[in-house]
Tab-separated table of N, CA and C in Angstrom:
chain	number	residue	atom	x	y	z
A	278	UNK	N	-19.675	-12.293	14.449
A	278	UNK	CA	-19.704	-13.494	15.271
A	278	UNK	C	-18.727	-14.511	14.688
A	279	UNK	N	-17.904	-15.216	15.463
A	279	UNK	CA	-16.859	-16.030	15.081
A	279	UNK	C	-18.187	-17.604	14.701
A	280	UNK	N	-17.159	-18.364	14.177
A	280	UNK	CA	-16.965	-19.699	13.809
A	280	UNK	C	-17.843	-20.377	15.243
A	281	UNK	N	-16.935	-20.600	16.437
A	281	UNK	CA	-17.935	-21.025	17.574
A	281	UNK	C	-18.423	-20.852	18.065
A	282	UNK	N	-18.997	-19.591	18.065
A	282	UNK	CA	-20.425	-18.930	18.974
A	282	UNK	C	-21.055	-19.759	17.660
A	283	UNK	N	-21.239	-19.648	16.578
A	283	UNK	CA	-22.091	-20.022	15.390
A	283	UNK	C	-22.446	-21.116	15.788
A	284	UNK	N	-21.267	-22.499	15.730
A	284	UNK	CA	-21.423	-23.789	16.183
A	284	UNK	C	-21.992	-24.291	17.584
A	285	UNK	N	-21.836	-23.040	18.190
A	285	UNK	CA	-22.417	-23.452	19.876
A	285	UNK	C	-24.253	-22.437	19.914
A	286	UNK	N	-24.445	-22.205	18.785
A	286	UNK	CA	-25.745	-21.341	19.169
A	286	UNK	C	-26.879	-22.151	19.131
A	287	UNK	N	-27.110	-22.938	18.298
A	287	UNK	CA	-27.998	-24.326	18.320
A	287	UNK	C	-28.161	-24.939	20.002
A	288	UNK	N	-27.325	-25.003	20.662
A	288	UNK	CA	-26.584	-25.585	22.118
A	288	UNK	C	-27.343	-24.959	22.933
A	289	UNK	N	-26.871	-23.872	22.633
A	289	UNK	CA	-27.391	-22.627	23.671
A	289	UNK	C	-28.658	-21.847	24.057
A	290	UNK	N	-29.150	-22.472	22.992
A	290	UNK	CA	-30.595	-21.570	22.325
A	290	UNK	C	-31.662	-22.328	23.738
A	291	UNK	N	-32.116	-21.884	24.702
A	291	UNK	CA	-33.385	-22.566	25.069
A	291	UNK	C	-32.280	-22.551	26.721
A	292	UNK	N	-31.533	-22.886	27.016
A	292	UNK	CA	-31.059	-22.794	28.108
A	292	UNK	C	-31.053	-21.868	28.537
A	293	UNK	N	-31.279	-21.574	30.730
A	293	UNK	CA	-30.475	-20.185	31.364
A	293	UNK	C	-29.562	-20.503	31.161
A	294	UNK	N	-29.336	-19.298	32.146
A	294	UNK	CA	-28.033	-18.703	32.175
A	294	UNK	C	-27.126	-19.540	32.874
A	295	UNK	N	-27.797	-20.126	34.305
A	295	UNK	CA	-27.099	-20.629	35.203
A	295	UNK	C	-27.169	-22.160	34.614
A	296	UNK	N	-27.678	-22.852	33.687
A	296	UNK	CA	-27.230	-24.327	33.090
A	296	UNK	C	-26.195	-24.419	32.200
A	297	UNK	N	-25.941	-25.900	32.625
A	297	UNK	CA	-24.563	-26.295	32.022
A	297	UNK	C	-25.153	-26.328	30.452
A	298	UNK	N	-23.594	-26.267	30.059
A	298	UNK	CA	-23.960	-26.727	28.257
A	298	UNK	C	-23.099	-27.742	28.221
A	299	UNK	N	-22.190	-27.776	28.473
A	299	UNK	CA	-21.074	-29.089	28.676
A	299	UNK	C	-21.635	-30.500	29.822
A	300	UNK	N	-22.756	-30.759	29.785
A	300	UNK	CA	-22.685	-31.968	31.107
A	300	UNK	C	-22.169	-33.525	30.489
A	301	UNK	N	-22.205	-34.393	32.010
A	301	UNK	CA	-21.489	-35.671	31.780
A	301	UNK	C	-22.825	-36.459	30.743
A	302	UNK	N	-22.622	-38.002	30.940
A	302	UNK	CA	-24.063	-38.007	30.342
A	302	UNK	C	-25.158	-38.392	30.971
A	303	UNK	N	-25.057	-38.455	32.248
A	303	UNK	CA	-26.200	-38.532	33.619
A	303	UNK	C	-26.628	-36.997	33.338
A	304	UNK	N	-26.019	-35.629	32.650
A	304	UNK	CA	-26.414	-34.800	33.007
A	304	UNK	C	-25.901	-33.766	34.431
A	305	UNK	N	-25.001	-34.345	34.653
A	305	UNK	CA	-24.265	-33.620	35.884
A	305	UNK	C	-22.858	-32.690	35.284
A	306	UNK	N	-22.342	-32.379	36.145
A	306	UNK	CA	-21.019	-31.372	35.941
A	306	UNK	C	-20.534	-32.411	35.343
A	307	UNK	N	-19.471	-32.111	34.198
A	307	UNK	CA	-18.771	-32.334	33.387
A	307	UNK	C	-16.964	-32.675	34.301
A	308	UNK	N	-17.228	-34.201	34.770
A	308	UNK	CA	-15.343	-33.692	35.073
A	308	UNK	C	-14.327	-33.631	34.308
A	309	UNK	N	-13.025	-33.245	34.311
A	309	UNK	CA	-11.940	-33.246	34.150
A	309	UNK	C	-11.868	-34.557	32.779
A	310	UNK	N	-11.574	-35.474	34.195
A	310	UNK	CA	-11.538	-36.890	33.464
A	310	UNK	C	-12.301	-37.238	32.664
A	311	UNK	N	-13.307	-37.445	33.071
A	311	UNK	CA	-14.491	-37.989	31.877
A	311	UNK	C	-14.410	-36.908	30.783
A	312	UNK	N	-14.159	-35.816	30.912
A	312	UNK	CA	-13.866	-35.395	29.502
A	312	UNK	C	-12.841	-35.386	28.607
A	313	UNK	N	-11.849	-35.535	29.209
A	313	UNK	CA	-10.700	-35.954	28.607
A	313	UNK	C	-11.026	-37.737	27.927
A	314	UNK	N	-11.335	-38.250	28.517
A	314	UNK	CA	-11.578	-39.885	28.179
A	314	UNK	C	-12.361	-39.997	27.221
A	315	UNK	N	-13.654	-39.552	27.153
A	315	UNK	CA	-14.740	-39.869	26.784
A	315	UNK	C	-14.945	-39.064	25.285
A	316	UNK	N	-14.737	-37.302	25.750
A	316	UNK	CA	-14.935	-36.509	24.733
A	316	UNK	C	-13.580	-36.244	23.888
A	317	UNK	N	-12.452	-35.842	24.620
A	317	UNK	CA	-11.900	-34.717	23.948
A	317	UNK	C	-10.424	-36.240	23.465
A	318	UNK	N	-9.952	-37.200	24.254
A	318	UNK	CA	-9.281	-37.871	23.046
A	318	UNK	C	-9.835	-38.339	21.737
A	319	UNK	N	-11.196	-38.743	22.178
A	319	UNK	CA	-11.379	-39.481	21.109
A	319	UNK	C	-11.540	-38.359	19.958
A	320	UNK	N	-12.091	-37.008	20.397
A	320	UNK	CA	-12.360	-36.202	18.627
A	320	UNK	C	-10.732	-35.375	18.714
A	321	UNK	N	-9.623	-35.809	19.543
A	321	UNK	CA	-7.881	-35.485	19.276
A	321	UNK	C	-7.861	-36.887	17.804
A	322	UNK	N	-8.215	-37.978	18.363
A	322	UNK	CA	-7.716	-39.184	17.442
A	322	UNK	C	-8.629	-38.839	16.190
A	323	UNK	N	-9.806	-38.499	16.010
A	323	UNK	CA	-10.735	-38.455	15.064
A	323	UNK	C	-10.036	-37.098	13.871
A	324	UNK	N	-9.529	-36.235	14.644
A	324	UNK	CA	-9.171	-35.489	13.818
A	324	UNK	C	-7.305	-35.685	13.527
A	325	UNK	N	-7.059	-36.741	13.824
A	325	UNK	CA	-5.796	-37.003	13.093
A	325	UNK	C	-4.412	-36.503	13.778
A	326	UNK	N	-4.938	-36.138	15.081
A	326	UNK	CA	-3.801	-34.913	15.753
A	326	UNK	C	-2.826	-35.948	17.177
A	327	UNK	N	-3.586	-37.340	16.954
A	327	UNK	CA	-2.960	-38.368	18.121
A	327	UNK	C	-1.727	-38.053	18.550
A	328	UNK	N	-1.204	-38.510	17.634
A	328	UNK	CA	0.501	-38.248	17.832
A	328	UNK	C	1.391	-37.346	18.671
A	329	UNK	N	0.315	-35.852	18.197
A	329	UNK	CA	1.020	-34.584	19.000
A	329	UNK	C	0.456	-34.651	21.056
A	330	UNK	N	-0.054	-35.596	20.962
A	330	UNK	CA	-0.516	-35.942	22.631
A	330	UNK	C	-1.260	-34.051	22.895
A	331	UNK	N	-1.766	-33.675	22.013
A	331	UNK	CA	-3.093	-32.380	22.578
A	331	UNK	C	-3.226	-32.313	23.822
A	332	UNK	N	-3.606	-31.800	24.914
A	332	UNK	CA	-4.679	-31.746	25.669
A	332	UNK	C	-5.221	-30.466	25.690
A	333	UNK	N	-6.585	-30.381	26.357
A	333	UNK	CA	-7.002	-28.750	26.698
A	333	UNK	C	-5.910	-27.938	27.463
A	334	UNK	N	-5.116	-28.233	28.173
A	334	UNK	CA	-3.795	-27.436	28.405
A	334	UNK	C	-2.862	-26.530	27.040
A	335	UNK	N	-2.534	-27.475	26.180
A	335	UNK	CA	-1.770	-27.421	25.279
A	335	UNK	C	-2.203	-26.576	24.257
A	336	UNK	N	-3.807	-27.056	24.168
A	336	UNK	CA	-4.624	-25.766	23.333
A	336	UNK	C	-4.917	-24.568	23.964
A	337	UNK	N	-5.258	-24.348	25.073
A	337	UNK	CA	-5.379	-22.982	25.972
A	337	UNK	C	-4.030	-22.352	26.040
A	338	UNK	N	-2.683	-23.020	25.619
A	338	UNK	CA	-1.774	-22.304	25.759
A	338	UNK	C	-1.509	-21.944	24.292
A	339	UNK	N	-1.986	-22.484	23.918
A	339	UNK	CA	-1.744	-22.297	21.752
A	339	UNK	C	-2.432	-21.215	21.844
A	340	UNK	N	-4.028	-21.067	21.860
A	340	UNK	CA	-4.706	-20.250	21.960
A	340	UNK	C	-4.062	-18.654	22.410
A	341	UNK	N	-3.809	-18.565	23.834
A	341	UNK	CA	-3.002	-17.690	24.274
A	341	UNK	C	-1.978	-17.052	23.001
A	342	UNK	N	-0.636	-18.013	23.018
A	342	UNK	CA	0.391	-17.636	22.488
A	342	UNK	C	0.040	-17.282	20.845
A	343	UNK	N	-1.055	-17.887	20.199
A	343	UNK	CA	-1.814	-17.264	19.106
A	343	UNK	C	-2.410	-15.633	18.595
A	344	UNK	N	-3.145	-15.692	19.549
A	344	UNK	CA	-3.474	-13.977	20.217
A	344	UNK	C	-2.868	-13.081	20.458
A	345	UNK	N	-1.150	-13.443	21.088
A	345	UNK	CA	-0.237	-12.570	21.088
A	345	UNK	C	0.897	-12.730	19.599
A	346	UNK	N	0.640	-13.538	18.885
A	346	UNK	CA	1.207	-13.172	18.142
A	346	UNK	C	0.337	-12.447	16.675
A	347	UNK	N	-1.044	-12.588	17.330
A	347	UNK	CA	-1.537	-11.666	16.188
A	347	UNK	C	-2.199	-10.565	16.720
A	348	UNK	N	-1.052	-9.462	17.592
A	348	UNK	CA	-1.077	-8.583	18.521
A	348	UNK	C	-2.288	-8.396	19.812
A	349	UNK	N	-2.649	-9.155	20.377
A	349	UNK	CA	-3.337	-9.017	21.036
A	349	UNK	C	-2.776	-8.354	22.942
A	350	UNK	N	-2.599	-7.945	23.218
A	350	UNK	CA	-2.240	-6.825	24.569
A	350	UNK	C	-2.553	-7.940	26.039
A	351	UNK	N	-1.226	-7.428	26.712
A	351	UNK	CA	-1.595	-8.320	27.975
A	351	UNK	C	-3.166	-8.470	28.569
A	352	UNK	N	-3.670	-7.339	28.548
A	352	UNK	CA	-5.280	-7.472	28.857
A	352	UNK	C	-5.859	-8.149	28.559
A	353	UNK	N	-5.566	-8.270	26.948
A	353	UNK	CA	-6.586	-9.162	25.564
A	353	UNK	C	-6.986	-10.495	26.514
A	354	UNK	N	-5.372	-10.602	26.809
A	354	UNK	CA	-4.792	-12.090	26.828
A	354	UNK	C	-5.494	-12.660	28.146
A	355	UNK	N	-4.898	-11.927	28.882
A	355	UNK	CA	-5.503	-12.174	30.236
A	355	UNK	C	-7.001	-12.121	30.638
A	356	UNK	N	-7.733	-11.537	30.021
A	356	UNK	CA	-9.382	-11.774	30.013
A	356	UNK	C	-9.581	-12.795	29.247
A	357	UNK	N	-8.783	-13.315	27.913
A	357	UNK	CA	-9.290	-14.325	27.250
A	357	UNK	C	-9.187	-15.661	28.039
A	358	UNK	N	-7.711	-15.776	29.219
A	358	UNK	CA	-8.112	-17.048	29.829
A	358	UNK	C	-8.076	-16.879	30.895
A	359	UNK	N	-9.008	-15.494	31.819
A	359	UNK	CA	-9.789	-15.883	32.797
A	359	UNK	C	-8.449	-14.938	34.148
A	360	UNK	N	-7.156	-14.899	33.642
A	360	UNK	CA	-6.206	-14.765	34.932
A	360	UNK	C	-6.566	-13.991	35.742
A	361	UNK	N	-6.521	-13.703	37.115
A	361	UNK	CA	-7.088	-12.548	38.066
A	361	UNK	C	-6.126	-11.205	37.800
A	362	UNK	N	-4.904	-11.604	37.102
A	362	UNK	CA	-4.144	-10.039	36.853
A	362	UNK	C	-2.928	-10.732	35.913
A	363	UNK	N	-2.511	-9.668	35.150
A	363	UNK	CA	-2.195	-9.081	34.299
A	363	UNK	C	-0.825	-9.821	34.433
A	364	UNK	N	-0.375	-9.774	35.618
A	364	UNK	CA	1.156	-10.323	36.540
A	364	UNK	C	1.244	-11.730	36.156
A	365	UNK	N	0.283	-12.046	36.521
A	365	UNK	CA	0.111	-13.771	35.905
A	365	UNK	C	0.057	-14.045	34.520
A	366	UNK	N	-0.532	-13.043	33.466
A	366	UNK	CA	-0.509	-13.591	32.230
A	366	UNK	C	1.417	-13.154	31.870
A	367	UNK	N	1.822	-12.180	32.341
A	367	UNK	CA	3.129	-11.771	31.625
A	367	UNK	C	4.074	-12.696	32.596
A	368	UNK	N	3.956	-13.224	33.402
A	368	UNK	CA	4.758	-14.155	34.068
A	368	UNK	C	4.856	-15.740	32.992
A	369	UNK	N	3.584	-16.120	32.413
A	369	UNK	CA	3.508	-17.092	31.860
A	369	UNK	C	4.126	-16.637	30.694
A	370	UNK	N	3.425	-15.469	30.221
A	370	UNK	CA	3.252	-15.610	28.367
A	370	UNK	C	4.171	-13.897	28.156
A	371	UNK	N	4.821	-13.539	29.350
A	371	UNK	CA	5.489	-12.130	28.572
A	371	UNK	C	6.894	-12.581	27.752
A	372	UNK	N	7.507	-13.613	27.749
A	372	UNK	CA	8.347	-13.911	26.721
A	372	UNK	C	8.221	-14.321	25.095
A	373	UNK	N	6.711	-14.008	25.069
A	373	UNK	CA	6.045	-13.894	23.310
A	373	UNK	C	5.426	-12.832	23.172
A	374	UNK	N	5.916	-11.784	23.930
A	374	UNK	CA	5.207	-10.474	23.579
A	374	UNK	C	6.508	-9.887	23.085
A	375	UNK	N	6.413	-9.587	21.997
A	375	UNK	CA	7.320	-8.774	20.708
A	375	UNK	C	7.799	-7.573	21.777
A	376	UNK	N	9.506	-7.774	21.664
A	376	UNK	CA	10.709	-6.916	22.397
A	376	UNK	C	10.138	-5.262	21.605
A	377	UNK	N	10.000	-4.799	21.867
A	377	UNK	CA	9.693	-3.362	21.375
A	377	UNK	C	10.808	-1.652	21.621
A	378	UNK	N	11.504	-2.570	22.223
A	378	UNK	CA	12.556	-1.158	23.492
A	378	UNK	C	13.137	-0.899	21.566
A	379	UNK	N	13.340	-1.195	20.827
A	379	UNK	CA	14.028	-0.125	19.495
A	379	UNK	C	13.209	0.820	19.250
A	380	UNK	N	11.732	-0.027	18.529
A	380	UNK	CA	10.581	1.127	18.295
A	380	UNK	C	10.288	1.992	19.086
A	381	UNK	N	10.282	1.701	20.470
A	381	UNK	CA	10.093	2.712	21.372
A	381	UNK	C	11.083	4.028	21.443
A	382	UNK	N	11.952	3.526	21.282
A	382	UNK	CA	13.360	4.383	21.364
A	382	UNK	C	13.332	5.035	20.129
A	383	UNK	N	13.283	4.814	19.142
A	383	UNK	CA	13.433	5.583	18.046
A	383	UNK	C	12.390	6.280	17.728
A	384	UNK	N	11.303	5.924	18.469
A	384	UNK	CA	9.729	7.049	18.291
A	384	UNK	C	10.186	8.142	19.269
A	385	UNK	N	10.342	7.764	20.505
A	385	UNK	CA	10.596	9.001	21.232
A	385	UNK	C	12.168	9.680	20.651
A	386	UNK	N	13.162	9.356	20.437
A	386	UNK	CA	13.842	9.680	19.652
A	386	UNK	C	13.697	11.295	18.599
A	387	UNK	N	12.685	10.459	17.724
A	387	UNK	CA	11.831	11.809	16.765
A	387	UNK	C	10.877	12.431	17.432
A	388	UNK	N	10.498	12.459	18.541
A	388	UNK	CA	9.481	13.374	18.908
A	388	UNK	C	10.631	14.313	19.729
A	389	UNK	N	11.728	13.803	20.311
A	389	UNK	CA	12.761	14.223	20.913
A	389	UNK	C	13.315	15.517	19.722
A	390	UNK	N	13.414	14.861	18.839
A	390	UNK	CA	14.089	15.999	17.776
A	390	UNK	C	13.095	17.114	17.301
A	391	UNK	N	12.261	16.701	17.430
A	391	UNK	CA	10.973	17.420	16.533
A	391	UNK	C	10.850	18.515	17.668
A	392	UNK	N	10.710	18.705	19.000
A	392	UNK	CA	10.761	18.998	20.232
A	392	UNK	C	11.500	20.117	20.256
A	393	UNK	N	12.868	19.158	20.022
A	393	UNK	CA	14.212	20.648	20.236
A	393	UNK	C	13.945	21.438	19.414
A	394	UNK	N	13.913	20.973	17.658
A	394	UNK	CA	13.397	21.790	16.840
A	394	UNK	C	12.790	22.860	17.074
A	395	UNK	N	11.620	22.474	17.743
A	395	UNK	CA	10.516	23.734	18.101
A	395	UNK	C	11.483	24.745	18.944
A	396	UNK	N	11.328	24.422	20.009
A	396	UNK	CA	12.531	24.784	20.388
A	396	UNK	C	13.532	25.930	20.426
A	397	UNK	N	14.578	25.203	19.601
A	397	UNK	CA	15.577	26.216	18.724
A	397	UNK	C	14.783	26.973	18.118
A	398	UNK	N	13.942	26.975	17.379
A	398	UNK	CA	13.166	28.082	16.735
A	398	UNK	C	12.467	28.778	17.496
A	399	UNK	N	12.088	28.356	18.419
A	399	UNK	CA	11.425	29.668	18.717
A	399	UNK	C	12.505	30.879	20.039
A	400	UNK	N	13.504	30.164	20.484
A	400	UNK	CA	14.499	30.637	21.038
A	400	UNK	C	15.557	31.663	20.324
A	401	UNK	N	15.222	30.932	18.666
A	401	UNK	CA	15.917	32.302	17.647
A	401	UNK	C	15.184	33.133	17.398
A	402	UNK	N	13.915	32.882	17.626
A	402	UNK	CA	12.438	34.326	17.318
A	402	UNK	C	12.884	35.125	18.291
A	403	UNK	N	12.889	34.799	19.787
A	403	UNK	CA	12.915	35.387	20.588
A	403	UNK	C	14.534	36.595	20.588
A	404	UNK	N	15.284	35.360	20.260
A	404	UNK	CA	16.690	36.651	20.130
A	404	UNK	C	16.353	37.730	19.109
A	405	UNK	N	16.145	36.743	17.927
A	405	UNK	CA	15.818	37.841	16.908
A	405	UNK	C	15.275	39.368	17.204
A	406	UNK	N	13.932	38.930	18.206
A	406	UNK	CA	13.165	40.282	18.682
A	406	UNK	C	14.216	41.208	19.506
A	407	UNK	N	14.959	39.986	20.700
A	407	UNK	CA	15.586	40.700	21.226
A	407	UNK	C	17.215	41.868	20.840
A	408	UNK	N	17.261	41.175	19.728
A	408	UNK	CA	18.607	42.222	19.025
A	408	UNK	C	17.540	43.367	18.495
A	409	UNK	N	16.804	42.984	17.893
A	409	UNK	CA	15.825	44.157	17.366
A	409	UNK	C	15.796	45.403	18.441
A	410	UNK	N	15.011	44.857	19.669
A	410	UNK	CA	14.960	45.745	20.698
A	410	UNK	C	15.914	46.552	21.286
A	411	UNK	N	16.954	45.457	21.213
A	411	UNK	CA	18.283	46.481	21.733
A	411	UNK	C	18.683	47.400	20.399
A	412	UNK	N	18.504	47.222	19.226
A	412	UNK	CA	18.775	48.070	18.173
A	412	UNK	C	18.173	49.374	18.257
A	413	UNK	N	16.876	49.292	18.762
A	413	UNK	CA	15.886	50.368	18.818
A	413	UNK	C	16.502	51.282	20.280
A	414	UNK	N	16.430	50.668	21.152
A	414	UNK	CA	17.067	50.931	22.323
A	414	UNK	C	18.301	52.093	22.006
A	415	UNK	N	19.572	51.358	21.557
A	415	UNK	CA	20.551	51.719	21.341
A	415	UNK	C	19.879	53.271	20.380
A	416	UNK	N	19.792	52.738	19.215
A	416	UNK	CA	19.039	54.366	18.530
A	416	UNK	C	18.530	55.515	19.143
A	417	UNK	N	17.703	54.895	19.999
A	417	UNK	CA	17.195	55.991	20.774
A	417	UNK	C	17.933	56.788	21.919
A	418	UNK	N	18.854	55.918	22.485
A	418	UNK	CA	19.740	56.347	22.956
A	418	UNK	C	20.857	57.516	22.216
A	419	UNK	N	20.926	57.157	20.623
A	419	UNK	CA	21.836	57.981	20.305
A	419	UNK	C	21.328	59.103	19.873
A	420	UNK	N	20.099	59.189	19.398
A	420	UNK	CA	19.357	60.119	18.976
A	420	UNK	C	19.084	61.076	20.858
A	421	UNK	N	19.032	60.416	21.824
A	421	UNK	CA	18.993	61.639	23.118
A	421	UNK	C	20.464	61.973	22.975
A	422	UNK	N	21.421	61.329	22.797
A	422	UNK	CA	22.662	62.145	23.240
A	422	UNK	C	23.531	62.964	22.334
């Protein structure tokens, strides 16, 4: 269990499924605004980060671009913030997914060689047998005539 399931389990403990954990402070849906105003500048300023102008945008995209750089897969990514497909996360975020066309190329590359290898060898078994056969062939031939 991570860090914020830990910090959010106290929260959670005693609520369904279908109640908020985030409400305003009447207790209603949580908007936009009022959370930005109320909650989330003031603990941006509290923790010293003013300057960089944060918002939950800026962190959902940190977040994201975080995940892919500590390999996490278009899927990862795209279930972590919700996208309906895959198209949408690599439209946003496929220019921080690590260029791979060398590794790729040079893996198939060696399986390419390893391949022929087989290959050539077993194409020289086969002659091999086949000079054999014609050797025997030929013999027998000279031995009828």
């Amino acid at each position: 269990m991570n860090e914020a399931t830990e910090e959010l389990k106290p929260h959670v403990q005693g609520r369904g499924d279908e109640e908020l954990l985030f409400t305003a402070p009447q207790g209603g849906p949580l908007r936009a605004r009022n959370f930005r105003q109320r909650l989330f500048a003031p603990a941006v300023v509290k923790a010293g980060l003013g300057h960089l102008k944060v918002t939950p945008h800026k962190l959902r995209h940190t977040a994201a671009s975080l995940a892919i750089a500590s390999g996490a897969d278009v899927n990862v990514v795209q279930t972590m913030l919700g996208h309906k497909s895959a198209t949408l996360t690599l439209d946003t975020y496929g220019h921080l997914f690590p260029d791979r066309l060398d590794e790729v190329s040079k893996k198939m590359h060696k399986r390419r060689s390893k391949q022929l290898a087989k290959a050539k060898a077993k194409l020289e078994k086969a002659e091999k047998k086949a000079r054999k056969a014609a050797e025997e062939v030929a013999a027998l031939e000279d031995d009828a005539a």
